[in-house]
Amino acid sequence: MTPRGTGPYGAGDMREVVIGLLGAGNVGGGVARILQENQADIERRLGASVRVKKILVRNLERTRDATMPRALLTTDPREVLEDPEIRIVVELMGGIEPALTMILEALSRSKHVVTANKALMATHGKVLFAEAQRRGVAINFEAAVAGGIPILRALREGLASDRIERITGIVNGTCNYILDAMSRTGATYADALKDAQAAGFAEADPTLDVGGGDAAQKLSLLTLLAFGLRVDPAAIATEGITRVRSFDIAAADALGYVFKSLAEARQTPEGPALSVHPMLVPKEHILATVRGSYNAVLVESRAMGRSLYHGRGAGPMPTGMAVVSDIIELCRHIFAFDAGRPPPEAFSTIVEAVPRPTSDEAHENYLCVHVTNVPGILGRVASCLGRHEVSVKRLEQDLHGAGQAVDMVVVTERVPEARVRAAVAEIDGLDEVTGPTHRFRIREPDTIE
Amino acid sequence: MTPRGTGPYGAGDMREVVIGLLGAGNVGGGVARILQENQADIERRLGASVRVKKILVRNLERTRDATMPRALLTTDPREVLEDPEIRIVVELMGGIEPALTMILEALSRSKHVVTANKALMATHGKVLFAEAQRRGVAINFEAAVAGGIPILRALREGLASDRIERITGIVNGTCNYILDAMSRTGATYADALKDAQAAGFAEADPTLDVGGGDAAQKLSLLTLLAFGLRVDPAAIATEGITRVRSFDIAAADALGYVFKSLAEARQTPEGPALSVHPMLVPKEHILATVRGSYNAVLVESRAMGRSLYHGRGAGPMPTGMAVVSDIIELCRHIFAFDAGRPPPEAFSTIVEAVPRPTSDEAHENYLCVHVTNVPGILGRVASCLGRHEVSVKRLEQDLHGAGQAVDMVVVTERVPEARVRAAVAEIDGLDEVTGPTHRFRIREPDTIE
């Protein structure tokens, strides 16, 4: 970090945190890309820049994109681990070794560590945390569980003062994708797995995912952060989804349930109750709405009640984002209470803004037109709408006797605010209209899936 | 903070952060109670204790519970603001003045500030942030927006490296409670409001809530943290829910929609588009599932896609929790990079744990028994279940010709694991059973509402 403690800094002497990456696969590439593409945003939020100095790779000759220039690459881990300028080491190799040895080496040199390695954290967390604590540095691993949801951060900070009673997670995107596909299409498990593999949502060897082992590792990390309990993933009652047949899916559907693979941790007087199981979930349950490869974690705690975190679980970009968020958090810590600490409002420069006028917003609209039911009124209302190019998607009219007041409900196509306002003003001026038209906007039907 | 920098600390010399409270109403009482009731948990997470030294109140004589002993109370703000031992000032008075003057005074004395005051932060944030930055201290306000959801923290950190494109919030619990009640019971707006007031979900003067002003203030804060844009809440196009009639609710329902009051912020080339409106939301939309007084914030960002944060919005306990989480975060900052910094794994002591056996778990179960359709088989399966006290809730049998193989689907009542396992083992031993019974657990039907 150079220079340091002499802020406030102009553009010319912006503070800098130097980092090194171990591994340049999918997630490593995502991290490099995010750091480069969002450089301006990150500098704006942090009041400092993040520079990648070295990237450990297996093969120097492989073609890589422009975010990983040849000059940064090395096959010698010491160039990352022993460089005194590098403050944060980001481990993205996966697997136990050599990741474990390299992270311990980084910590022993008082470097902070960010990792996405859930298997390593779930099985060797104890020795890693102990070494980090001894050296007074941090080890961040938000990306290890449900990358697209900052759930570890929420458990560590947002819910830090509450007593958590139960956590239920849909934490394996492959399982959820397969079960969801079986529900929607009636496909067999084997066919849904093949589809998931073709779509990139399942590995060629899917055992760790569909067997529940991946979810058990994540549950072990969630249990650590929620309850301060360390549990060996191998000790968790774990059941995969391979037993679930199309027949079961259909029978569950008829009974009002959908299948979900749930990872659950509860505190009980007899100790923690932990399990990973495919379960039938009532369709009206909030966890039943989690579609495709999305993840969700439902937290039940004493004071807050139920809170749900829902988002994309895996993939290079969500995982890369979680890694970069961990890096940014460490930079904030590094700068904390230096002169020129990062801004309290999350951005180092705030722009004063005025909202744009809403007249060019476009929505579908619900109109309730109050009319006297006389012949021709429908046509006159339709003409007003037509003159302002407001297309009608649906029209419902409760017909009573002629001359009686009725409510005519119109659903419009997506149309700019100004046009629908003008049309409504004209409608409200018609003789047969008995009061101001009720109008509400309709939210577009984007579901999460 | 005494003592400091001499860690590691035993129980005898645990580090301490001293705080002062301004205000002792509902939220203040919640904060004091949470700090006291969860003292052990907080110390375990933080490796330090939090001590309330002074509480500013209006009336010394009012009866208060044991978490606010008389000796801590004062009517003189200087006893909080000028005490050099107090490192964090927690403002819970609400309103603009005297809160503004007191917070500025605290910041000018280099004290960190935690506040739940959304009106103040939304309208005077600029001067407060500037003073905090000048003094090198922090001002945390997680409790100002949707206390039960750590959404500000997620925007500031979890999504810090992503580019946020749109935020849509159900951020006013009163509005959602009223609209949800109108949908479920067919009540008029006036009756639903009365019910909400009786149930404590609406103020005697509900104008700020039902008129959309509260949501506009929260949207202004969300916009600041998501986009780094400062927008005057008064400049946001804001519409309350008072226009929504039972007829509209029923018509929307028939058309496949529910009413929600949505606060939305989007980046557009012409500037930020901000609005607070009651809108029709398709029933299958994830925001349509937000019930009662719950809040939810849907974040759409470039890399992460859609993520949803869902939980209790307001009330003394969720708001108090958010305040205490902010206090804990500040304590972590205060200790950061001292000797004996807080533990990297969120707790200062981790317990090695073994999960309890799953045999005494109790669930409803789905059984698919594969039988030959002969007379009496139903009775024999039922007898097996009965002998192990497994009550049947529902039984479905596809009947074909006698002697043919059929699948008999059974839904059991809630029954301990060991009993249902024993019953299934016995069933699978029957001559007419053609293969192992498929069994899955059923999640209990707790919906969020």
XYZ file of C-alpha atoms in Angstrom, chain B:
449
model
C -11.755 1.261 25.211
C -9.717 -0.009 28.123
C -7.302 -1.697 28.241
C -6.086 -1.767 24.664
C -3.421 -3.419 22.604
C -2.210 -5.773 25.299
C -4.083 -8.897 24.153
C -4.689 -11.752 24.128
C -7.154 -11.076 26.901
C -8.451 -13.474 29.480
C -11.820 -13.081 31.152
C -10.276 -10.753 33.714
C -9.036 -8.119 31.326
C -11.525 -8.334 28.470
C -11.441 -5.309 26.221
C -14.374 -2.977 26.473
C -16.010 -0.392 24.243
C -17.967 2.275 26.098
C -21.078 3.702 24.429
C -23.735 6.312 25.195
C -27.369 6.363 24.076
C -29.351 9.455 23.074
C -32.986 8.497 23.577
C -34.664 5.751 25.560
C -37.933 5.108 23.735
C -38.990 1.836 22.105
C -35.857 1.371 20.054
C -33.559 2.589 22.834
C -35.157 0.094 25.184
C -34.708 -2.632 22.559
C -31.015 -1.789 22.172
C -30.402 -1.833 25.929
C -32.226 -5.157 26.237
C -30.371 -6.772 23.326
C -27.004 -5.641 24.689
C -27.828 -7.086 28.086
C -29.587 -10.311 27.069
C -27.039 -11.201 24.417
C -24.025 -9.995 26.350
C -22.353 -13.398 26.419
C -22.958 -14.008 22.705
C -21.678 -10.559 21.788
C -18.549 -11.007 23.882
C -18.029 -14.388 22.282
C -18.303 -12.950 18.788
C -16.291 -9.818 19.465
C -13.772 -10.932 22.061
C -14.700 -7.682 23.834
C -17.577 -6.286 25.842
C -19.868 -3.353 25.075
C -20.791 -1.190 28.067
C -23.556 1.431 28.117
C -22.320 4.270 30.313
C -24.973 6.990 29.895
C -28.485 7.247 28.474
C -30.014 10.620 27.644
C -33.714 10.710 28.554
C -36.396 13.407 28.692
C -37.865 12.326 31.985
C -35.781 10.854 34.808
C -38.854 9.827 36.775
C -40.495 7.526 34.207
C -40.447 3.879 35.234
C -38.042 1.866 33.058
C -37.047 -1.760 33.062
C -33.936 -3.176 34.684
C -31.816 -2.775 31.531
C -31.887 1.001 32.115
C -30.885 1.526 35.745
C -31.457 4.991 37.186
C -27.716 5.557 37.644
C -27.159 5.531 33.853
C -29.879 8.070 33.059
C -29.262 11.757 32.501
C -31.161 14.697 31.065
C -27.948 16.539 30.180
C -26.694 15.691 26.660
C -23.178 16.808 27.614
C -22.828 13.801 29.890
C -22.975 11.658 26.765
C -21.372 13.945 24.192
C -18.456 15.212 26.270
C -17.427 12.025 28.070
C -14.014 11.093 26.635
C -14.496 7.442 27.575
C -17.543 7.122 25.294
C -16.353 6.018 21.837
C -19.711 5.427 20.158
C -22.810 7.634 20.421
C -26.091 5.935 19.499
C -28.826 8.377 18.440
C -32.364 7.020 18.811
C -34.394 10.178 19.397
C -35.756 10.523 15.863
C -36.726 13.811 14.232
C -34.363 16.453 12.894
C -33.571 18.567 15.945
C -32.017 18.239 18.438
C -30.709 14.989 16.877
C -28.768 16.835 14.152
C -26.966 19.174 16.542
C -26.108 16.380 18.939
C -24.755 14.062 16.234
C -22.597 16.873 14.816
C -21.292 17.526 18.317
C -20.461 13.827 18.812
C -18.674 13.630 15.447
C -16.726 16.822 16.158
C -15.396 15.093 19.267
C -14.254 12.156 17.081
C -16.901 9.787 18.380
C -18.395 7.214 16.041
C -22.161 7.508 15.568
C -24.874 4.906 15.051
C -28.359 6.142 14.174
C -31.717 4.740 13.117
C -32.910 8.181 12.008
C -33.864 7.839 8.350
C -35.470 11.276 8.054
C -32.285 12.906 9.314
C -29.948 10.803 7.167
C -32.092 11.310 4.055
C -32.276 15.076 4.441
C -29.030 16.056 6.237
C -26.763 13.163 5.278
C -24.385 15.393 3.354
C -23.302 17.552 6.282
C -23.153 14.527 8.595
C -20.990 12.466 6.222
C -18.683 15.419 5.635
C -18.151 15.940 9.347
C -17.582 12.203 9.925
C -15.006 12.113 7.163
C -13.239 15.227 8.459
C -12.970 13.662 11.912
C -11.960 10.218 10.664
C -14.923 8.490 12.295
C -17.841 6.464 11.008
C -21.578 7.057 10.947
C -23.551 3.805 10.614
C -27.268 3.792 9.840
C -28.255 0.228 8.912
C -31.364 0.564 11.106
C -32.683 3.477 9.036
C -33.860 1.224 6.198
C -35.631 -2.092 6.713
C -34.062 -2.889 10.080
C -34.634 -6.618 9.775
C -32.664 -6.907 6.543
C -28.982 -6.011 6.407
C -29.564 -4.375 3.029
C -27.373 -1.294 3.482
C -24.463 -3.534 4.478
C -25.090 -5.723 1.435
C -25.095 -2.701 -0.857
C -21.976 -1.240 0.736
C -19.947 -4.429 0.920
C -21.488 -7.564 -0.516
C -22.353 -5.917 -3.804
C -19.549 -3.346 -3.642
C -17.771 -4.635 -6.711
C -20.848 -5.145 -8.848
C -22.695 -2.610 -10.942
C -26.214 -2.258 -9.584
C -28.821 -1.621 -12.238
C -32.072 -1.471 -10.333
C -33.390 -1.716 -6.812
C -37.033 -2.429 -6.036
C -38.129 -2.360 -2.449
C -41.187 -3.102 -0.390
C -39.821 -0.910 2.383
C -42.881 0.263 4.273
C -44.369 -2.429 6.498
C -47.548 -0.446 7.182
C -48.422 -0.190 3.487
C -47.682 -3.840 2.875
C -49.688 -4.895 5.906
C -52.719 -2.890 4.760
C -52.572 -4.004 1.105
C -52.024 -7.618 2.161
C -55.001 -7.459 4.555
C -57.204 -5.938 1.832
C -56.177 -8.782 -0.510
C -56.735 -11.556 1.976
C -59.956 -10.390 3.620
C -61.584 -8.088 1.077
C -61.512 -5.303 3.683
C -61.751 -1.688 2.628
C -58.711 0.546 2.947
C -60.261 2.319 5.957
C -60.995 -0.941 7.792
C -57.580 -2.411 7.001
C -55.943 0.766 8.300
C -57.968 0.530 11.522
C -56.895 -3.103 11.942
C -53.273 -2.174 11.291
C -53.484 0.541 13.934
C -55.070 -1.859 16.416
C -52.350 -4.445 15.703
C -49.600 -1.855 16.174
C -48.537 -1.905 12.518
C -49.679 1.661 11.815
C -49.268 4.926 13.716
C -52.221 6.942 14.987
C -51.257 9.480 12.302
C -50.314 7.156 9.434
C -49.671 9.909 6.864
C -45.914 9.456 6.545
C -46.368 5.717 5.923
C -49.475 5.456 3.765
C -48.618 8.624 1.853
C -45.298 7.159 0.698
C -43.057 9.735 2.420
C -41.351 7.156 4.615
C -40.623 4.952 1.604
C -39.228 7.950 -0.308
C -36.769 8.680 2.527
C -35.652 5.053 2.542
C -35.350 5.044 -1.250
C -33.128 8.115 -1.022
C -30.777 6.226 1.331
C -30.821 3.090 -0.845
C -29.968 5.247 -3.878
C -27.046 6.779 -2.014
C -25.552 3.402 -1.156
C -26.382 1.655 -4.422
C -25.461 4.377 -6.893
C -23.532 7.004 -4.919
C -26.220 9.519 -5.821
C -27.731 11.941 -3.371
C -31.389 12.675 -4.090
C -33.733 14.820 -2.042
C -36.635 12.589 -0.912
C -38.989 15.465 -1.739
C -37.913 15.237 -5.399
C -38.997 11.598 -5.724
C -42.294 10.936 -7.531
C -44.298 9.576 -4.615
C -47.802 8.204 -4.412
C -49.477 6.711 -1.376
C -51.780 3.721 -1.112
C -54.871 5.643 -0.051
C -56.353 5.517 -3.563
C -56.424 1.728 -3.663
C -60.019 0.477 -3.306
C -61.339 -3.005 -2.545
C -62.676 -3.058 -6.098
C -59.165 -2.534 -7.495
C -57.761 -5.270 -5.288
C -60.466 -7.706 -6.438
C -60.103 -6.745 -10.098
C -56.310 -7.117 -9.869
C -56.756 -10.522 -8.265
C -59.042 -11.663 -11.084
C -56.450 -10.471 -13.592
C -53.618 -12.348 -11.842
C -52.026 -9.516 -9.865
C -51.583 -8.326 -6.280
C -51.086 -4.741 -5.139
C -47.723 -3.790 -3.634
C -46.288 -0.392 -2.780
C -42.951 -0.431 -4.631
C -40.039 1.958 -4.163
C -37.837 1.744 -7.219
C -34.512 3.246 -8.273
C -32.885 2.706 -11.651
C -29.908 4.167 -13.439
C -30.849 5.546 -16.842
C -28.849 7.538 -19.381
C -31.030 10.549 -18.484
C -30.313 10.264 -14.774
C -31.751 8.215 -11.959
C -35.384 7.162 -12.282
C -36.951 7.052 -8.836
C -40.505 6.377 -7.795
C -42.744 5.228 -4.983
C -46.062 3.875 -6.284
C -48.684 1.294 -5.485
C -48.370 -1.156 -8.368
C -49.971 -4.338 -9.625
C -47.435 -7.151 -9.351
C -47.929 -10.480 -11.168
C -48.767 -13.157 -8.600
C -45.840 -15.341 -9.688
C -43.358 -12.485 -9.132
C -41.102 -13.013 -6.138
C -42.153 -9.631 -4.692
C -45.780 -10.798 -4.698
C -44.893 -13.328 -1.988
C -43.961 -10.643 0.572
C -46.673 -10.841 3.241
C -47.925 -8.773 6.132
C -45.527 -6.241 7.578
C -42.460 -7.887 6.023
C -40.056 -5.904 3.843
C -38.060 -7.040 0.837
C -35.498 -5.475 -1.443
C -34.816 -6.906 -4.897
C -31.421 -5.919 -6.286
C -30.620 -6.354 -9.963
C -26.937 -6.074 -10.759
C -24.778 -6.845 -13.732
C -22.741 -9.791 -12.525
C -24.854 -11.202 -9.707
C -28.152 -10.987 -11.514
C -31.110 -10.772 -9.172
C -30.778 -11.097 -5.446
C -33.522 -10.654 -2.898
C -33.308 -9.626 0.742
C -36.432 -10.364 2.708
C -37.220 -9.916 6.394
C -38.976 -7.968 9.086
C -38.937 -4.277 8.363
C -39.537 -2.442 11.573
C -40.405 -2.810 15.211
C -38.220 -2.188 18.252
C -36.457 -5.556 18.113
C -35.469 -5.711 14.417
C -34.502 -2.040 14.538
C -32.641 -2.574 17.810
C -30.814 -5.539 16.283
C -29.703 -3.456 13.326
C -28.423 -0.768 15.708
C -26.515 -3.328 17.764
C -25.049 -4.851 14.595
C -23.796 -1.397 13.641
C -22.269 -1.011 17.115
C -20.550 -4.386 16.783
C -19.201 -3.491 13.364
C -17.728 -0.290 14.777
C -16.151 -2.226 17.633
C -14.535 -4.511 15.055
C -13.178 -1.443 13.271
C -11.938 0.034 16.527
C -10.052 -3.176 17.254
C -8.917 -3.761 13.679
C -5.236 -4.440 13.472
C -4.673 -3.884 17.158
C -2.988 -6.785 18.830
C -5.758 -9.256 19.561
C -8.003 -8.185 16.712
C -11.389 -9.882 16.582
C -11.342 -13.450 15.364
C -11.547 -14.097 11.612
C -14.280 -16.699 11.997
C -16.903 -14.385 13.535
C -16.631 -15.881 17.027
C -13.752 -15.535 19.457
C -14.276 -19.054 20.743
C -15.294 -21.858 18.467
C -16.788 -25.033 19.855
C -15.955 -28.317 18.216
C -19.299 -30.014 17.715
C -20.711 -33.334 16.607
C -24.212 -33.314 15.160
C -26.812 -35.076 17.248
C -28.193 -38.329 15.831
C -30.993 -37.795 13.324
C -33.081 -40.700 14.668
C -35.084 -38.434 16.976
C -35.866 -35.853 14.289
C -39.572 -35.681 13.540
C -41.111 -34.901 10.164
C -44.134 -35.591 8.086
C -43.130 -38.143 5.465
C -43.932 -39.002 1.895
C -43.838 -42.761 1.298
C -44.186 -44.443 -2.043
C -44.824 -48.135 -1.366
C -44.486 -50.499 -4.330
C -47.065 -53.239 -3.957
C -48.945 -55.833 -5.905
C -52.578 -54.818 -5.962
C -54.188 -57.717 -4.114
C -57.049 -57.606 -1.633
C -55.927 -56.780 1.852
C -52.606 -55.172 0.974
C -53.832 -51.762 2.098
C -54.702 -53.230 5.475
C -51.332 -54.917 5.831
C -49.409 -51.716 5.014
C -51.638 -49.780 7.406
C -51.003 -52.337 10.150
C -47.227 -51.939 9.790
C -47.603 -48.170 10.102
C -49.983 -48.524 13.041
C -47.719 -50.885 14.958
C -45.011 -48.185 14.919
C -47.481 -45.408 15.727
C -47.058 -43.769 12.339
C -50.354 -41.977 11.701
C -51.504 -41.595 8.122
C -52.623 -38.169 6.961
C -53.400 -39.098 3.399
C -53.224 -42.166 1.208
C -53.462 -42.312 -2.570
C -53.591 -45.565 -4.473
C -53.736 -45.866 -8.241
C -55.975 -48.914 -8.658
C -55.405 -51.192 -11.614
C -56.392 -54.822 -12.084
C -55.821 -57.168 -9.165
C -52.316 -58.606 -9.069
C -50.753 -55.680 -10.961
C -47.915 -53.640 -9.501
C -49.021 -50.232 -8.201
C -47.504 -47.320 -6.331
C -49.232 -46.497 -3.087
C -48.477 -42.928 -1.915
C -48.763 -42.264 1.819
C -48.380 -38.949 3.619
C -47.729 -39.483 7.319
C -48.329 -37.193 10.238
C -45.263 -35.760 11.971
C -43.425 -38.727 13.414
C -39.900 -39.366 14.725
C -37.378 -40.679 12.245
C -36.754 -43.914 14.151
C -40.443 -44.920 14.083
C -40.946 -44.281 10.404
C -37.719 -46.145 9.570
C -38.916 -49.170 11.550
C -42.335 -49.078 9.898
C -40.813 -48.857 6.415
C -38.456 -51.766 7.162
C -41.445 -53.871 8.135
C -43.430 -52.807 5.067
C -40.511 -53.674 2.821
C -40.529 -57.168 4.306
C -44.117 -57.907 3.221
C -44.512 -60.496 0.466
C -46.679 -58.220 -1.670
C -44.129 -55.412 -1.640
C -42.130 -55.501 -4.846
C -39.244 -53.155 -4.011
C -37.855 -50.803 -1.363
C -40.243 -48.032 -0.325
C -39.276 -44.531 -1.475
C -39.319 -42.161 1.463
C -38.768 -38.384 1.604
C -39.236 -35.927 4.425
C -41.808 -33.113 4.168
C -40.873 -29.604 5.211
C -43.328 -28.072 7.675
C -45.540 -25.421 6.056
C -44.129 -22.295 7.695
C -44.609 -19.506 5.233
C -43.183 -16.083 5.858
C -45.945 -13.755 6.913
